[in-house]
mmCIF file of C-alpha atoms and ligand atoms in Angstrom:
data_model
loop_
_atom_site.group_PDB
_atom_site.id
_atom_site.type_symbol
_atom_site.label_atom_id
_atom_site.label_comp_id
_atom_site.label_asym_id
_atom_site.label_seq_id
_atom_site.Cartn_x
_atom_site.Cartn_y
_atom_site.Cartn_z
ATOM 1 C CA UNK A 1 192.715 181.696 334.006
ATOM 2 C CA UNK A 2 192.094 185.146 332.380
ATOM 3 C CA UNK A 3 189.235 187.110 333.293
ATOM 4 C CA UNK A 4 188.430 190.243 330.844
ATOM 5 C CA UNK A 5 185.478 192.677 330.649
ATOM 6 C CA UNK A 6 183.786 194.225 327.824
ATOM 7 C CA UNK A 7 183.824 197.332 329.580
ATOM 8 C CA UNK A 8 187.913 196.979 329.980
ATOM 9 C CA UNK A 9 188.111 196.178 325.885
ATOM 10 C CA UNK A 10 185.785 199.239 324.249
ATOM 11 C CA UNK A 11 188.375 202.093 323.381
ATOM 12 C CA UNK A 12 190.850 199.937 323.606
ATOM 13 C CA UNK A 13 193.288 198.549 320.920
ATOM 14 C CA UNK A 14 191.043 195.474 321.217
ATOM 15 C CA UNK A 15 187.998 197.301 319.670
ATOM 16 C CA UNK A 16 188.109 197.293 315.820
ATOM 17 C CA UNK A 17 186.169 198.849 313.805
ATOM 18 C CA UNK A 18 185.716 198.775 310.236
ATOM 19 C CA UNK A 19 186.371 201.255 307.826
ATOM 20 C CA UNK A 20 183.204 201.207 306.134
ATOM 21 C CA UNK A 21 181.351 202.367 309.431
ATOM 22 C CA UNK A 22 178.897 198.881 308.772
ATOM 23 C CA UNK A 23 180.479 197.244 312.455
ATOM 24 C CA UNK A 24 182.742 196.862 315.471
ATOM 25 C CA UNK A 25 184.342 194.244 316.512
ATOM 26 C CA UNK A 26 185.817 194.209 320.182
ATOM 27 C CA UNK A 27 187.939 190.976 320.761
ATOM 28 C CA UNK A 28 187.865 189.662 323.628
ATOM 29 C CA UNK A 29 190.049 186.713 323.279
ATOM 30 C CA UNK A 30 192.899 187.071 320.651
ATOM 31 C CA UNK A 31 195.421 184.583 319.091
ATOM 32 C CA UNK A 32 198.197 185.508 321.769
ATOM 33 C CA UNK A 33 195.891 183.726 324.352
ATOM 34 C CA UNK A 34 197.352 180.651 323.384
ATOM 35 C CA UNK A 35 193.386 178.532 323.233
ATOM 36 C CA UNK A 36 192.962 178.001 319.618
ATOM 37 C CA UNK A 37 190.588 180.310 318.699
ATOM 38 C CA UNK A 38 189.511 184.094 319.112
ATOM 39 C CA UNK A 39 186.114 185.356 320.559
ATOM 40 C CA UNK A 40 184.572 188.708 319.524
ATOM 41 C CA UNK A 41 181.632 190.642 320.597
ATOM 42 C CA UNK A 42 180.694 192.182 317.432
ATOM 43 C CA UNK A 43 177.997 194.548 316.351
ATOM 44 C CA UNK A 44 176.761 195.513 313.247
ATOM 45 C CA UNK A 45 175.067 198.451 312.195
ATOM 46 C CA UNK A 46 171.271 198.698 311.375
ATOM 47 C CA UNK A 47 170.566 199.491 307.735
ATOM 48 C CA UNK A 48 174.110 198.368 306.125
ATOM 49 C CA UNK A 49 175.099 195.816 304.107
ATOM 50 C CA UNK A 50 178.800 193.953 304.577
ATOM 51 C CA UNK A 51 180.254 191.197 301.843
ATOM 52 C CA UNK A 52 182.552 188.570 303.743
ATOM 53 C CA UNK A 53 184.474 185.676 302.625
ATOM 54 C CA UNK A 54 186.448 184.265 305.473
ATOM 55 C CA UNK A 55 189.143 182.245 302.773
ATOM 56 C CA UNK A 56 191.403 181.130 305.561
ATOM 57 C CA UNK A 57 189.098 181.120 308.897
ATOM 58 C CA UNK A 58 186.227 179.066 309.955
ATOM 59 C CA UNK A 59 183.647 181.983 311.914
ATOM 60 C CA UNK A 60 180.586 180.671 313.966
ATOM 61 C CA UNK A 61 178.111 183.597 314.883
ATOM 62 C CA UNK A 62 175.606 183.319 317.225
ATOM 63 C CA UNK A 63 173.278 186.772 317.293
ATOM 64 C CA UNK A 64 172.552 187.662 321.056
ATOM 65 C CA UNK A 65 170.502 191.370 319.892
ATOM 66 C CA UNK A 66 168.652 193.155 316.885
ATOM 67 C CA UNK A 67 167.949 191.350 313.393
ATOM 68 C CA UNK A 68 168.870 190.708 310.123
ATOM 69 C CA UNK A 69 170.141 188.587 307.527
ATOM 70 C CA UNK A 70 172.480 186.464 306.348
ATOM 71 C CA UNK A 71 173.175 185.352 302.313
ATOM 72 C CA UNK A 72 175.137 182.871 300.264
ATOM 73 C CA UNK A 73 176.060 184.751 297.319
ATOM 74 C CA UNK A 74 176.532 181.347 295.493
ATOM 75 C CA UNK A 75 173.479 180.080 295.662
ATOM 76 C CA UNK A 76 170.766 183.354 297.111
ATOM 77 C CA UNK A 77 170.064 181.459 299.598
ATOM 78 C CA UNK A 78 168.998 184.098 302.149
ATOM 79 C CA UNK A 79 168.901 183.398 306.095
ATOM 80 C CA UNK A 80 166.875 185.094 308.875
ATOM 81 C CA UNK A 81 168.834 186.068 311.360
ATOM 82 C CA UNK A 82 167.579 186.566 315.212
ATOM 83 C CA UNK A 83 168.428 186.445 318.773
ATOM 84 C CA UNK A 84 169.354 182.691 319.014
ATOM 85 C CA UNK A 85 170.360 182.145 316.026
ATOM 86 C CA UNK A 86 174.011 180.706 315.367
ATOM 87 C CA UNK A 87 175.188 180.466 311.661
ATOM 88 C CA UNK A 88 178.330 178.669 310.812
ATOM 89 C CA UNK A 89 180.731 179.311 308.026
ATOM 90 C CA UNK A 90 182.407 175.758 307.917
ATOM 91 C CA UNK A 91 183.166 176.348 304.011
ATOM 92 C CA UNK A 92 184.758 179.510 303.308
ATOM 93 C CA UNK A 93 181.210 180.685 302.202
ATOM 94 C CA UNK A 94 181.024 184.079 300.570
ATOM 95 C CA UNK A 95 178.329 186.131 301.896
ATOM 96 C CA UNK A 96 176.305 189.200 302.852
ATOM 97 C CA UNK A 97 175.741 190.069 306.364
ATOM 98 C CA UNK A 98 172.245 192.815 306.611
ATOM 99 C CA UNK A 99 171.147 194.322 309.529
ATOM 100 C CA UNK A 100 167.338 195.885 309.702
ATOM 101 C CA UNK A 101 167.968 196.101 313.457
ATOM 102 C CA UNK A 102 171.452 196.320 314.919
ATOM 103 C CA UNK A 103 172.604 193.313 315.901
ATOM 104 C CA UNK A 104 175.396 192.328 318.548
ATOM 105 C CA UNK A 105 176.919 188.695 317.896
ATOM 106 C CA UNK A 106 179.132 186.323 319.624
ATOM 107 C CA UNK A 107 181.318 185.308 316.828
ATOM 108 C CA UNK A 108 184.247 182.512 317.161
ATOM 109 C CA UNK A 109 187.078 182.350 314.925
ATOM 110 C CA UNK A 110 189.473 179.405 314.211
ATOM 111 C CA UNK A 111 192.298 179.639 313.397
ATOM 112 C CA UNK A 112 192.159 182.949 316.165
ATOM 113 C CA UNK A 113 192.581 186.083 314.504
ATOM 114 C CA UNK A 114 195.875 188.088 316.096
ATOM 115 C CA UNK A 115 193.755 191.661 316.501
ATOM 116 C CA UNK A 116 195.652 193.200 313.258
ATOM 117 C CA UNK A 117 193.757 191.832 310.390
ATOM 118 C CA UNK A 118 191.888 193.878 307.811
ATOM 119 C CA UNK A 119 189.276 192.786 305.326
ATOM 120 C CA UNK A 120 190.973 192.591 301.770
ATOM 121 C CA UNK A 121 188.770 193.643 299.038
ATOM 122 C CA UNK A 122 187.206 190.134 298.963
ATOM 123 C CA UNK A 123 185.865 190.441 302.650
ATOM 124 C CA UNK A 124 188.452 188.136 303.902
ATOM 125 C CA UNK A 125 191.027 188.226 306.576
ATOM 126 C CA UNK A 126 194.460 187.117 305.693
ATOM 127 C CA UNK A 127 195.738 183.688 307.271
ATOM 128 C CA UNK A 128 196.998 184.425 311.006
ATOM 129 C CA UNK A 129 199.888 182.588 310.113
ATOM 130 C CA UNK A 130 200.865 186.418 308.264
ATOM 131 C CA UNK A 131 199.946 188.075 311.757
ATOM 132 C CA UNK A 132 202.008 186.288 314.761
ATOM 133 C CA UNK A 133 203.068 188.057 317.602
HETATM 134 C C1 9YT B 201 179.717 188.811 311.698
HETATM 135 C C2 9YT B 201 180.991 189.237 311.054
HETATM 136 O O1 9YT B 201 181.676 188.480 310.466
HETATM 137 N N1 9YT B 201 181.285 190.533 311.185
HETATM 138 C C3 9YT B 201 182.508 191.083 310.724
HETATM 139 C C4 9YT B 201 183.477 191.278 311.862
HETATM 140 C C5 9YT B 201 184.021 189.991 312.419
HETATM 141 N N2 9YT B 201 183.039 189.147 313.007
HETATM 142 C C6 9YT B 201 185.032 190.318 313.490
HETATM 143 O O2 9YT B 201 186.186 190.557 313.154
HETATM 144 O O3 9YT B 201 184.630 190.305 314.656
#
């Protein structure tokens, strides 16, 4: 069993955050756990705006604080986004995450990311597959 603590993870290498300032990521199970996916506690910034295309990963993301919004750019179709409420990206949806209120989600990622991914200029992460240990 492994037993880790958010408090053990912020300021470590296990705390990403991205470049653009919009959120921060701190992983709390990675791809070299061996389980088949990765779990982050995430949270993203009140007032930005974030375009993500996850190409190669399936993300659920359950919102546990704050509010926002989530949108399809394919279609418009725009979500409300509060505590309980999970979204899914089971089909490598492009999309903008907004926050009016900062917002801290649970988000699950299969494939696992490996800790070391960046966004690419499409909001995606590269396949883990590029990333082993
Ligand atoms: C909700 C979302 O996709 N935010 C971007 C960061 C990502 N969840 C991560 O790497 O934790």
């Amino acid at each position: 069993m492994i037993v880790r603590r958010l408090e053990e993870i912020i300021g470590s290498e296990r705390e990403v955050k991205a470049d653009s300032g919009n959120w921060e990521s701190r992983r709390l199970i990675l791809n070299n756990d061996a389980v088949g996916f990765s779990l982050h506690d995430t949270i993203i910034h009140a007032g930005t705006e974030t375009l993500l295309w996850y190409k190669h990963h399936i993300e659920a993301v359950y919102c546990i604080e704050g509010e926002g919004e989530v949108e399809t750019t394919d279609d418009g179709k725009v979500h409300k986004i509060t505590p309980g409420t999970v979204y899914l990206l089971n089909g490598s949806e492009r999309h903008l995450l907004r926050a009016s209120k900062t917002m801290r989600m649970v988000c699950v990622f299969n494939p696992p990311v490996t800790g070391r991914e960046t966004h690419d200029a499409d909001g995606a992460y590269l396949p883990g597959a590029d990333f082993q240990d």
